[in-house]
Amino acid sequence: GKSRLGKRQQVIVDGSNVMYWKDGEPRLDSVAEVLSKLAKMGFDPGVIFDANVGYLLTGKHKNYEGMSKLLRVPKEQVLVAPKGTPADEMILQTARELGARVVTNDRFRDWAETYPEVTDPGRMIRGRYQQGDLKLLTEA
């Protein structure tokens, strides 16, 4: 296996949550801004979207490749949940496997039994736009 030394801490962005942060409208630029801010903060970010993200943003289905083009990030960083599967479980499962934190304002209460780590302090990174400025609350 590869050494984990020097590896940036992985973080999963709940894309379908973050895209509503700016003004309650689905906006991809919010997701792009969160990804770039996380990278600047020294994280290694990936993003997971609900299956319907393409419809919401462009009126047609987009897979991870389509979404990575729209976001202008490598396709390895993007996942789109399969139709009929909420992204929540993919986000929590992936975060668990990677030991990653999650950027979302969703508290995932429905999942706390299966994924008790959602209540760990500092596990979830919340955020918001304040006067157009992105604030990420990484403190526990």
PDB file of N, CA and C in Angstrom, residues 50-136:
ATOM      1  N   ASP A  50     -26.782  14.168  -5.672  1.00  0.00           N
ATOM      2  CA  ASP A  50     -27.971  13.357  -5.937  1.00  0.00           C
ATOM      3  C   ASP A  50     -28.099  13.134  -7.443  1.00  0.00           C
ATOM      4  N   ALA A  51     -28.833  12.077  -7.801  1.00  0.00           N
ATOM      5  CA  ALA A  51     -29.011  11.715  -9.208  1.00  0.00           C
ATOM      6  C   ALA A  51     -29.634  12.841 -10.038  1.00  0.00           C
ATOM      7  N   ASN A  52     -30.458  13.674  -9.399  1.00  0.00           N
ATOM      8  CA  ASN A  52     -31.219  14.675 -10.166  1.00  0.00           C
ATOM      9  C   ASN A  52     -30.454  15.972 -10.392  1.00  0.00           C
ATOM     10  N   VAL A  53     -29.180  16.026 -10.016  1.00  0.00           N
ATOM     11  CA  VAL A  53     -28.457  17.301 -10.069  1.00  0.00           C
ATOM     12  C   VAL A  53     -28.411  17.885 -11.479  1.00  0.00           C
ATOM     13  N   GLY A  54     -28.227  17.020 -12.476  1.00  0.00           N
ATOM     14  CA  GLY A  54     -28.163  17.513 -13.849  1.00  0.00           C
ATOM     15  C   GLY A  54     -29.460  18.174 -14.281  1.00  0.00           C
ATOM     16  N   TYR A  55     -30.585  17.523 -13.926  1.00  0.00           N
ATOM     17  CA  TYR A  55     -31.897  18.101 -14.261  1.00  0.00           C
ATOM     18  C   TYR A  55     -32.076  19.458 -13.609  1.00  0.00           C
ATOM     19  N   LEU A  56     -31.696  19.553 -12.343  1.00  0.00           N
ATOM     20  CA  LEU A  56     -31.898  20.802 -11.608  1.00  0.00           C
ATOM     21  C   LEU A  56     -31.095  21.935 -12.234  1.00  0.00           C
ATOM     22  N   LEU A  57     -29.901  21.620 -12.712  1.00  0.00           N
ATOM     23  CA  LEU A  57     -29.013  22.675 -13.193  1.00  0.00           C
ATOM     24  C   LEU A  57     -29.113  22.906 -14.695  1.00  0.00           C
ATOM     25  N   THR A  58     -29.378  21.853 -15.459  1.00  0.00           N
ATOM     26  CA  THR A  58     -29.301  21.984 -16.923  1.00  0.00           C
ATOM     27  C   THR A  58     -30.535  21.440 -17.630  1.00  0.00           C
ATOM     28  N   GLY A  59     -31.482  20.832 -16.871  1.00  0.00           N
ATOM     29  CA  GLY A  59     -32.655  20.271 -17.511  1.00  0.00           C
ATOM     30  C   GLY A  59     -32.436  18.876 -18.078  1.00  0.00           C
ATOM     31  N   LYS A  60     -31.206  18.336 -17.967  1.00  0.00           N
ATOM     32  CA  LYS A  60     -31.034  16.935 -18.381  1.00  0.00           C
ATOM     33  C   LYS A  60     -30.061  16.194 -17.479  1.00  0.00           C
ATOM     34  N   HIS A  61     -30.174  14.864 -17.496  1.00  0.00           N
ATOM     35  CA  HIS A  61     -29.345  14.052 -16.613  1.00  0.00           C
ATOM     36  C   HIS A  61     -27.866  14.265 -16.906  1.00  0.00           C
ATOM     37  N   LYS A  62     -27.069  14.356 -15.852  1.00  0.00           N
ATOM     38  CA  LYS A  62     -25.614  14.435 -16.003  1.00  0.00           C
ATOM     39  C   LYS A  62     -25.005  13.365 -15.113  1.00  0.00           C
ATOM     40  N   ASN A  63     -24.037  12.630 -15.663  1.00  0.00           N
ATOM     41  CA  ASN A  63     -23.294  11.685 -14.830  1.00  0.00           C
ATOM     42  C   ASN A  63     -22.070  12.393 -14.252  1.00  0.00           C
ATOM     43  N   TYR A  64     -21.207  11.641 -13.622  1.00  0.00           N
ATOM     44  CA  TYR A  64     -20.055  12.267 -12.970  1.00  0.00           C
ATOM     45  C   TYR A  64     -19.148  12.980 -13.970  1.00  0.00           C
ATOM     46  N   GLU A  65     -19.056  12.438 -15.205  1.00  0.00           N
ATOM     47  CA  GLU A  65     -18.204  13.104 -16.193  1.00  0.00           C
ATOM     48  C   GLU A  65     -18.792  14.452 -16.593  1.00  0.00           C
ATOM     49  N   GLY A  66     -20.114  14.441 -16.819  1.00  0.00           N
ATOM     50  CA  GLY A  66     -20.786  15.693 -17.176  1.00  0.00           C
ATOM     51  C   GLY A  66     -20.643  16.729 -16.077  1.00  0.00           C
ATOM     52  N   MET A  67     -20.794  16.287 -14.826  1.00  0.00           N
ATOM     53  CA  MET A  67     -20.689  17.212 -13.702  1.00  0.00           C
ATOM     54  C   MET A  67     -19.253  17.708 -13.524  1.00  0.00           C
ATOM     55  N   SER A  68     -18.283  16.831 -13.773  1.00  0.00           N
ATOM     56  CA  SER A  68     -16.896  17.265 -13.607  1.00  0.00           C
ATOM     57  C   SER A  68     -16.539  18.326 -14.653  1.00  0.00           C
ATOM     58  N   LYS A  69     -17.107  18.183 -15.866  1.00  0.00           N
ATOM     59  CA  LYS A  69     -16.873  19.208 -16.902  1.00  0.00           C
ATOM     60  C   LYS A  69     -17.473  20.538 -16.480  1.00  0.00           C
ATOM     61  N   LEU A  70     -18.720  20.487 -15.975  1.00  0.00           N
ATOM     62  CA  LEU A  70     -19.377  21.730 -15.557  1.00  0.00           C
ATOM     63  C   LEU A  70     -18.602  22.400 -14.424  1.00  0.00           C
ATOM     64  N   LEU A  71     -18.059  21.576 -13.520  1.00  0.00           N
ATOM     65  CA  LEU A  71     -17.326  22.113 -12.366  1.00  0.00           C
ATOM     66  C   LEU A  71     -15.872  22.435 -12.695  1.00  0.00           C
ATOM     67  N   ARG A  72     -15.412  21.919 -13.843  1.00  0.00           N
ATOM     68  CA  ARG A  72     -14.008  22.048 -14.227  1.00  0.00           C
ATOM     69  C   ARG A  72     -13.072  21.453 -13.172  1.00  0.00           C
ATOM     70  N   VAL A  73     -13.416  20.256 -12.725  1.00  0.00           N
ATOM     71  CA  VAL A  73     -12.527  19.520 -11.818  1.00  0.00           C
ATOM     72  C   VAL A  73     -12.322  18.117 -12.398  1.00  0.00           C
ATOM     73  N   PRO A  74     -11.248  17.428 -12.003  1.00  0.00           N
ATOM     74  CA  PRO A  74     -11.015  16.077 -12.518  1.00  0.00           C
ATOM     75  C   PRO A  74     -12.172  15.148 -12.172  1.00  0.00           C
ATOM     76  N   LYS A  75     -12.503  14.244 -13.113  1.00  0.00           N
ATOM     77  CA  LYS A  75     -13.685  13.411 -12.886  1.00  0.00           C
ATOM     78  C   LYS A  75     -13.516  12.464 -11.719  1.00  0.00           C
ATOM     79  N   GLU A  76     -12.275  12.198 -11.312  1.00  0.00           N
ATOM     80  CA  GLU A  76     -12.041  11.354 -10.132  1.00  0.00           C
ATOM     81  C   GLU A  76     -12.609  12.006  -8.858  1.00  0.00           C
ATOM     82  N   GLN A  77     -12.845  13.299  -8.912  1.00  0.00           N
ATOM     83  CA  GLN A  77     -13.315  14.013  -7.720  1.00  0.00           C
ATOM     84  C   GLN A  77     -14.832  14.067  -7.608  1.00  0.00           C
ATOM     85  N   VAL A  78     -15.544  13.500  -8.595  1.00  0.00           N
ATOM     86  CA  VAL A  78     -16.993  13.692  -8.654  1.00  0.00           C
ATOM     87  C   VAL A  78     -17.729  12.351  -8.696  1.00  0.00           C
ATOM     88  N   LEU A  79     -18.779  12.236  -7.887  1.00  0.00           N
ATOM     89  CA  LEU A  79     -19.676  11.092  -7.961  1.00  0.00           C
ATOM     90  C   LEU A  79     -21.103  11.610  -8.066  1.00  0.00           C
ATOM     91  N   VAL A  80     -21.934  10.905  -8.839  1.00  0.00           N
ATOM     92  CA  VAL A  80     -23.363  11.212  -8.894  1.00  0.00           C
ATOM     93  C   VAL A  80     -24.084   9.936  -8.478  1.00  0.00           C
ATOM     94  N   ALA A  81     -24.963  10.053  -7.506  1.00  0.00           N
ATOM     95  CA  ALA A  81     -25.684   8.871  -7.008  1.00  0.00           C
ATOM     96  C   ALA A  81     -26.538   8.276  -8.125  1.00  0.00           C
ATOM     97  N   PRO A  82     -26.687   6.944  -8.121  1.00  0.00           N
ATOM     98  CA  PRO A  82     -27.575   6.328  -9.105  1.00  0.00           C
ATOM     99  C   PRO A  82     -29.022   6.759  -8.866  1.00  0.00           C
ATOM    100  N   LYS A  83     -29.816   6.782  -9.943  1.00  0.00           N
ATOM    101  CA  LYS A  83     -31.242   7.120  -9.842  1.00  0.00           C
ATOM    102  C   LYS A  83     -31.911   6.324  -8.730  1.00  0.00           C
ATOM    103  N   GLY A  84     -32.736   6.994  -7.964  1.00  0.00           N
ATOM    104  CA  GLY A  84     -33.479   6.303  -6.914  1.00  0.00           C
ATOM    105  C   GLY A  84     -32.685   6.061  -5.642  1.00  0.00           C
ATOM    106  N   THR A  85     -31.423   6.473  -5.640  1.00  0.00           N
ATOM    107  CA  THR A  85     -30.598   6.319  -4.439  1.00  0.00           C
ATOM    108  C   THR A  85     -30.251   7.712  -3.933  1.00  0.00           C
ATOM    109  N   PRO A  86     -30.658   8.055  -2.720  1.00  0.00           N
ATOM    110  CA  PRO A  86     -30.250   9.370  -2.236  1.00  0.00           C
ATOM    111  C   PRO A  86     -28.730   9.385  -2.048  1.00  0.00           C
ATOM    112  N   ALA A  87     -28.127  10.540  -2.277  1.00  0.00           N
ATOM    113  CA  ALA A  87     -26.673  10.645  -2.140  1.00  0.00           C
ATOM    114  C   ALA A  87     -26.232  10.477  -0.682  1.00  0.00           C
ATOM    115  N   ASP A  88     -27.153  10.726   0.263  1.00  0.00           N
ATOM    116  CA  ASP A  88     -26.777  10.692   1.687  1.00  0.00           C
ATOM    117  C   ASP A  88     -25.945   9.475   2.060  1.00  0.00           C
ATOM    118  N   GLU A  89     -26.467   8.308   1.693  1.00  0.00           N
ATOM    119  CA  GLU A  89     -25.777   7.110   2.126  1.00  0.00           C
ATOM    120  C   GLU A  89     -24.416   6.962   1.448  1.00  0.00           C
ATOM    121  N   MET A  90     -24.337   7.342   0.172  1.00  0.00           N
ATOM    122  CA  MET A  90     -23.043   7.307  -0.531  1.00  0.00           C
ATOM    123  C   MET A  90     -22.050   8.244   0.141  1.00  0.00           C
ATOM    124  N   ILE A  91     -22.539   9.416   0.525  1.00  0.00           N
ATOM    125  CA  ILE A  91     -21.669  10.400   1.175  1.00  0.00           C
ATOM    126  C   ILE A  91     -21.135   9.835   2.487  1.00  0.00           C
ATOM    127  N   LEU A  92     -22.035   9.298   3.303  1.00  0.00           N
ATOM    128  CA  LEU A  92     -21.635   8.810   4.626  1.00  0.00           C
ATOM    129  C   LEU A  92     -20.762   7.570   4.523  1.00  0.00           C
ATOM    130  N   GLN A  93     -21.096   6.688   3.589  1.00  0.00           N
ATOM    131  CA  GLN A  93     -20.314   5.464   3.403  1.00  0.00           C
ATOM    132  C   GLN A  93     -18.902   5.792   2.893  1.00  0.00           C
ATOM    133  N   THR A  94     -18.839   6.685   1.906  1.00  0.00           N
ATOM    134  CA  THR A  94     -17.542   7.069   1.334  1.00  0.00           C
ATOM    135  C   THR A  94     -16.693   7.771   2.385  1.00  0.00           C
ATOM    136  N   ALA A  95     -17.322   8.674   3.137  1.00  0.00           N
ATOM    137  CA  ALA A  95     -16.593   9.396   4.184  1.00  0.00           C
ATOM    138  C   ALA A  95     -16.053   8.412   5.211  1.00  0.00           C
ATOM    139  N   ARG A  96     -16.854   7.412   5.545  1.00  0.00           N
ATOM    140  CA  ARG A  96     -16.418   6.412   6.518  1.00  0.00           C
ATOM    141  C   ARG A  96     -15.221   5.639   5.982  1.00  0.00           C
ATOM    142  N   GLU A  97     -15.318   5.194   4.728  1.00  0.00           N
ATOM    143  CA  GLU A  97     -14.221   4.408   4.143  1.00  0.00           C
ATOM    144  C   GLU A  97     -12.930   5.209   4.069  1.00  0.00           C
ATOM    145  N   LEU A  98     -13.047   6.504   3.789  1.00  0.00           N
ATOM    146  CA  LEU A  98     -11.860   7.338   3.620  1.00  0.00           C
ATOM    147  C   LEU A  98     -11.427   8.002   4.926  1.00  0.00           C
ATOM    148  N   GLY A  99     -12.235   7.877   5.966  1.00  0.00           N
ATOM    149  CA  GLY A  99     -11.956   8.627   7.190  1.00  0.00           C
ATOM    150  C   GLY A  99     -12.041  10.127   6.935  1.00  0.00           C
ATOM    151  N   ALA A 100     -12.956  10.507   6.040  1.00  0.00           N
ATOM    152  CA  ALA A 100     -13.045  11.898   5.596  1.00  0.00           C
ATOM    153  C   ALA A 100     -14.086  12.674   6.396  1.00  0.00           C
ATOM    154  N   ARG A 101     -13.934  13.991   6.392  1.00  0.00           N
ATOM    155  CA  ARG A 101     -14.971  14.864   6.930  1.00  0.00           C
ATOM    156  C   ARG A 101     -15.962  15.172   5.802  1.00  0.00           C
ATOM    157  N   VAL A 102     -17.108  15.727   6.177  1.00  0.00           N
ATOM    158  CA  VAL A 102     -18.166  16.001   5.199  1.00  0.00           C
ATOM    159  C   VAL A 102     -18.565  17.472   5.281  1.00  0.00           C
ATOM    160  N   VAL A 103     -18.608  18.121   4.126  1.00  0.00           N
ATOM    161  CA  VAL A 103     -19.055  19.510   4.059  1.00  0.00           C
ATOM    162  C   VAL A 103     -20.534  19.515   3.707  1.00  0.00           C
ATOM    163  N   THR A 104     -21.372  19.930   4.674  1.00  0.00           N
ATOM    164  CA  THR A 104     -22.818  19.932   4.475  1.00  0.00           C
ATOM    165  C   THR A 104     -23.465  20.708   5.608  1.00  0.00           C
ATOM    166  N   ASN A 105     -24.669  21.192   5.375  1.00  0.00           N
ATOM    167  CA  ASN A 105     -25.460  21.734   6.473  1.00  0.00           C
ATOM    168  C   ASN A 105     -26.552  20.754   6.889  1.00  0.00           C
ATOM    169  N   ASP A 106     -26.566  19.602   6.241  1.00  0.00           N
ATOM    170  CA  ASP A 106     -27.514  18.539   6.590  1.00  0.00           C
ATOM    171  C   ASP A 106     -26.993  17.861   7.862  1.00  0.00           C
ATOM    172  N   ARG A 107     -27.873  17.612   8.808  1.00  0.00           N
ATOM    173  CA  ARG A 107     -27.393  16.945  10.030  1.00  0.00           C
ATOM    174  C   ARG A 107     -27.487  15.424   9.944  1.00  0.00           C
ATOM    175  N   PHE A 108     -28.063  14.919   8.852  1.00  0.00           N
ATOM    176  CA  PHE A 108     -28.160  13.467   8.634  1.00  0.00           C
ATOM    177  C   PHE A 108     -28.766  12.738   9.832  1.00  0.00           C
ATOM    178  N   ARG A 109     -29.760  13.365  10.463  1.00  0.00           N
ATOM    179  CA  ARG A 109     -30.360  12.741  11.654  1.00  0.00           C
ATOM    180  C   ARG A 109     -30.891  11.346  11.375  1.00  0.00           C
ATOM    181  N   ASP A 110     -31.465  11.153  10.173  1.00  0.00           N
ATOM    182  CA  ASP A 110     -32.048   9.846   9.833  1.00  0.00           C
ATOM    183  C   ASP A 110     -30.994   8.754   9.756  1.00  0.00           C
ATOM    184  N   TRP A 111     -29.751   9.144   9.661  1.00  0.00           N
ATOM    185  CA  TRP A 111     -28.678   8.166   9.440  1.00  0.00           C
ATOM    186  C   TRP A 111     -27.841   7.945  10.685  1.00  0.00           C
ATOM    187  N   ALA A 112     -28.148   8.648  11.776  1.00  0.00           N
ATOM    188  CA  ALA A 112     -27.266   8.639  12.946  1.00  0.00           C
ATOM    189  C   ALA A 112     -27.127   7.250  13.565  1.00  0.00           C
ATOM    190  N   GLU A 113     -28.140   6.410  13.376  1.00  0.00           N
ATOM    191  CA  GLU A 113     -28.048   5.067  13.941  1.00  0.00           C
ATOM    192  C   GLU A 113     -27.009   4.231  13.191  1.00  0.00           C
ATOM    193  N   THR A 114     -27.088   4.298  11.869  1.00  0.00           N
ATOM    194  CA  THR A 114     -26.160   3.528  11.028  1.00  0.00           C
ATOM    195  C   THR A 114     -24.771   4.143  11.018  1.00  0.00           C
ATOM    196  N   TYR A 115     -24.724   5.473  11.040  1.00  0.00           N
ATOM    197  CA  TYR A 115     -23.446   6.200  10.959  1.00  0.00           C
ATOM    198  C   TYR A 115     -23.319   7.122  12.167  1.00  0.00           C
ATOM    199  N   PRO A 116     -23.068   6.537  13.351  1.00  0.00           N
ATOM    200  CA  PRO A 116     -23.048   7.382  14.556  1.00  0.00           C
ATOM    201  C   PRO A 116     -21.989   8.481  14.503  1.00  0.00           C
ATOM    202  N   GLU A 117     -20.992   8.309  13.621  1.00  0.00           N
ATOM    203  CA  GLU A 117     -19.944   9.336  13.548  1.00  0.00           C
ATOM    204  C   GLU A 117     -20.465  10.685  13.075  1.00  0.00           C
ATOM    205  N   VAL A 118     -21.697  10.726  12.508  1.00  0.00           N
ATOM    206  CA  VAL A 118     -22.204  12.026  12.052  1.00  0.00           C
ATOM    207  C   VAL A 118     -22.334  13.012  13.212  1.00  0.00           C
ATOM    208  N   THR A 119     -22.372  12.499  14.428  1.00  0.00           N
ATOM    209  CA  THR A 119     -22.495  13.403  15.575  1.00  0.00           C
ATOM    210  C   THR A 119     -21.133  13.746  16.191  1.00  0.00           C
ATOM    211  N   ASP A 120     -20.043  13.179  15.656  1.00  0.00           N
ATOM    212  CA  ASP A 120     -18.715  13.513  16.202  1.00  0.00           C
ATOM    213  C   ASP A 120     -18.423  14.989  15.977  1.00  0.00           C
ATOM    214  N   PRO A 121     -17.914  15.676  17.012  1.00  0.00           N
ATOM    215  CA  PRO A 121     -17.555  17.085  16.837  1.00  0.00           C
ATOM    216  C   PRO A 121     -16.516  17.232  15.725  1.00  0.00           C
ATOM    217  N   GLY A 122     -16.736  18.187  14.844  1.00  0.00           N
ATOM    218  CA  GLY A 122     -15.757  18.453  13.802  1.00  0.00           C
ATOM    219  C   GLY A 122     -15.873  17.547  12.592  1.00  0.00           C
ATOM    220  N   ARG A 123     -16.714  16.522  12.662  1.00  0.00           N
ATOM    221  CA  ARG A 123     -16.856  15.601  11.518  1.00  0.00           C
ATOM    222  C   ARG A 123     -17.536  16.312  10.346  1.00  0.00           C
ATOM    223  N   MET A 124     -18.549  17.101  10.655  1.00  0.00           N
ATOM    224  CA  MET A 124     -19.261  17.845   9.623  1.00  0.00           C
ATOM    225  C   MET A 124     -18.724  19.268   9.574  1.00  0.00           C
ATOM    226  N   ILE A 125     -18.418  19.709   8.385  1.00  0.00           N
ATOM    227  CA  ILE A 125     -17.983  21.098   8.194  1.00  0.00           C
ATOM    228  C   ILE A 125     -19.188  21.843   7.617  1.00  0.00           C
ATOM    229  N   ARG A 126     -19.695  22.810   8.365  1.00  0.00           N
ATOM    230  CA  ARG A 126     -20.856  23.562   7.878  1.00  0.00           C
ATOM    231  C   ARG A 126     -20.389  24.829   7.176  1.00  0.00           C
ATOM    232  N   GLY A 127     -21.300  25.429   6.474  1.00  0.00           N
ATOM    233  CA  GLY A 127     -20.905  26.649   5.780  1.00  0.00           C
ATOM    234  C   GLY A 127     -22.094  27.500   5.422  1.00  0.00           C
ATOM    235  N   ARG A 128     -21.787  28.716   4.962  1.00  0.00           N
ATOM    236  CA  ARG A 128     -22.844  29.612   4.504  1.00  0.00           C
ATOM    237  C   ARG A 128     -22.204  30.773   3.751  1.00  0.00           C
ATOM    238  N   TYR A 129     -23.059  31.496   3.069  1.00  0.00           N
ATOM    239  CA  TYR A 129     -22.617  32.728   2.432  1.00  0.00           C
ATOM    240  C   TYR A 129     -23.087  33.884   3.284  1.00  0.00           C
ATOM    241  N   GLN A 130     -22.159  34.763   3.588  1.00  0.00           N
ATOM    242  CA  GLN A 130     -22.471  35.955   4.364  1.00  0.00           C
ATOM    243  C   GLN A 130     -22.066  37.147   3.514  1.00  0.00           C
ATOM    244  N   GLN A 131     -23.031  37.979   3.146  1.00  0.00           N
ATOM    245  CA  GLN A 131     -22.759  39.090   2.219  1.00  0.00           C
ATOM    246  C   GLN A 131     -21.927  38.607   1.027  1.00  0.00           C
ATOM    247  N   GLY A 132     -22.308  37.449   0.479  1.00  0.00           N
ATOM    248  CA  GLY A 132     -21.615  36.967  -0.705  1.00  0.00           C
ATOM    249  C   GLY A 132     -20.278  36.286  -0.435  1.00  0.00           C
ATOM    250  N   ASP A 133     -19.812  36.309   0.820  1.00  0.00           N
ATOM    251  CA  ASP A 133     -18.542  35.645   1.150  1.00  0.00           C
ATOM    252  C   ASP A 133     -18.798  34.264   1.711  1.00  0.00           C
ATOM    253  N   LEU A 134     -18.071  33.303   1.192  1.00  0.00           N
ATOM    254  CA  LEU A 134     -18.196  31.942   1.670  1.00  0.00           C
ATOM    255  C   LEU A 134     -17.495  31.778   3.017  1.00  0.00           C
ATOM    256  N   LYS A 135     -18.222  31.253   3.995  1.00  0.00           N
ATOM    257  CA  LYS A 135     -17.636  30.950   5.300  1.00  0.00           C
ATOM    258  C   LYS A 135     -17.769  29.457   5.528  1.00  0.00           C
ATOM    259  N   LEU A 136     -16.660  28.802   5.820  1.00  0.00           N
ATOM    260  CA  LEU A 136     -16.697  27.380   6.194  1.00  0.00           C
ATOM    261  C   LEU A 136     -16.363  27.290   7.678  1.00  0.00           C
TER     262      LEU A 136
END
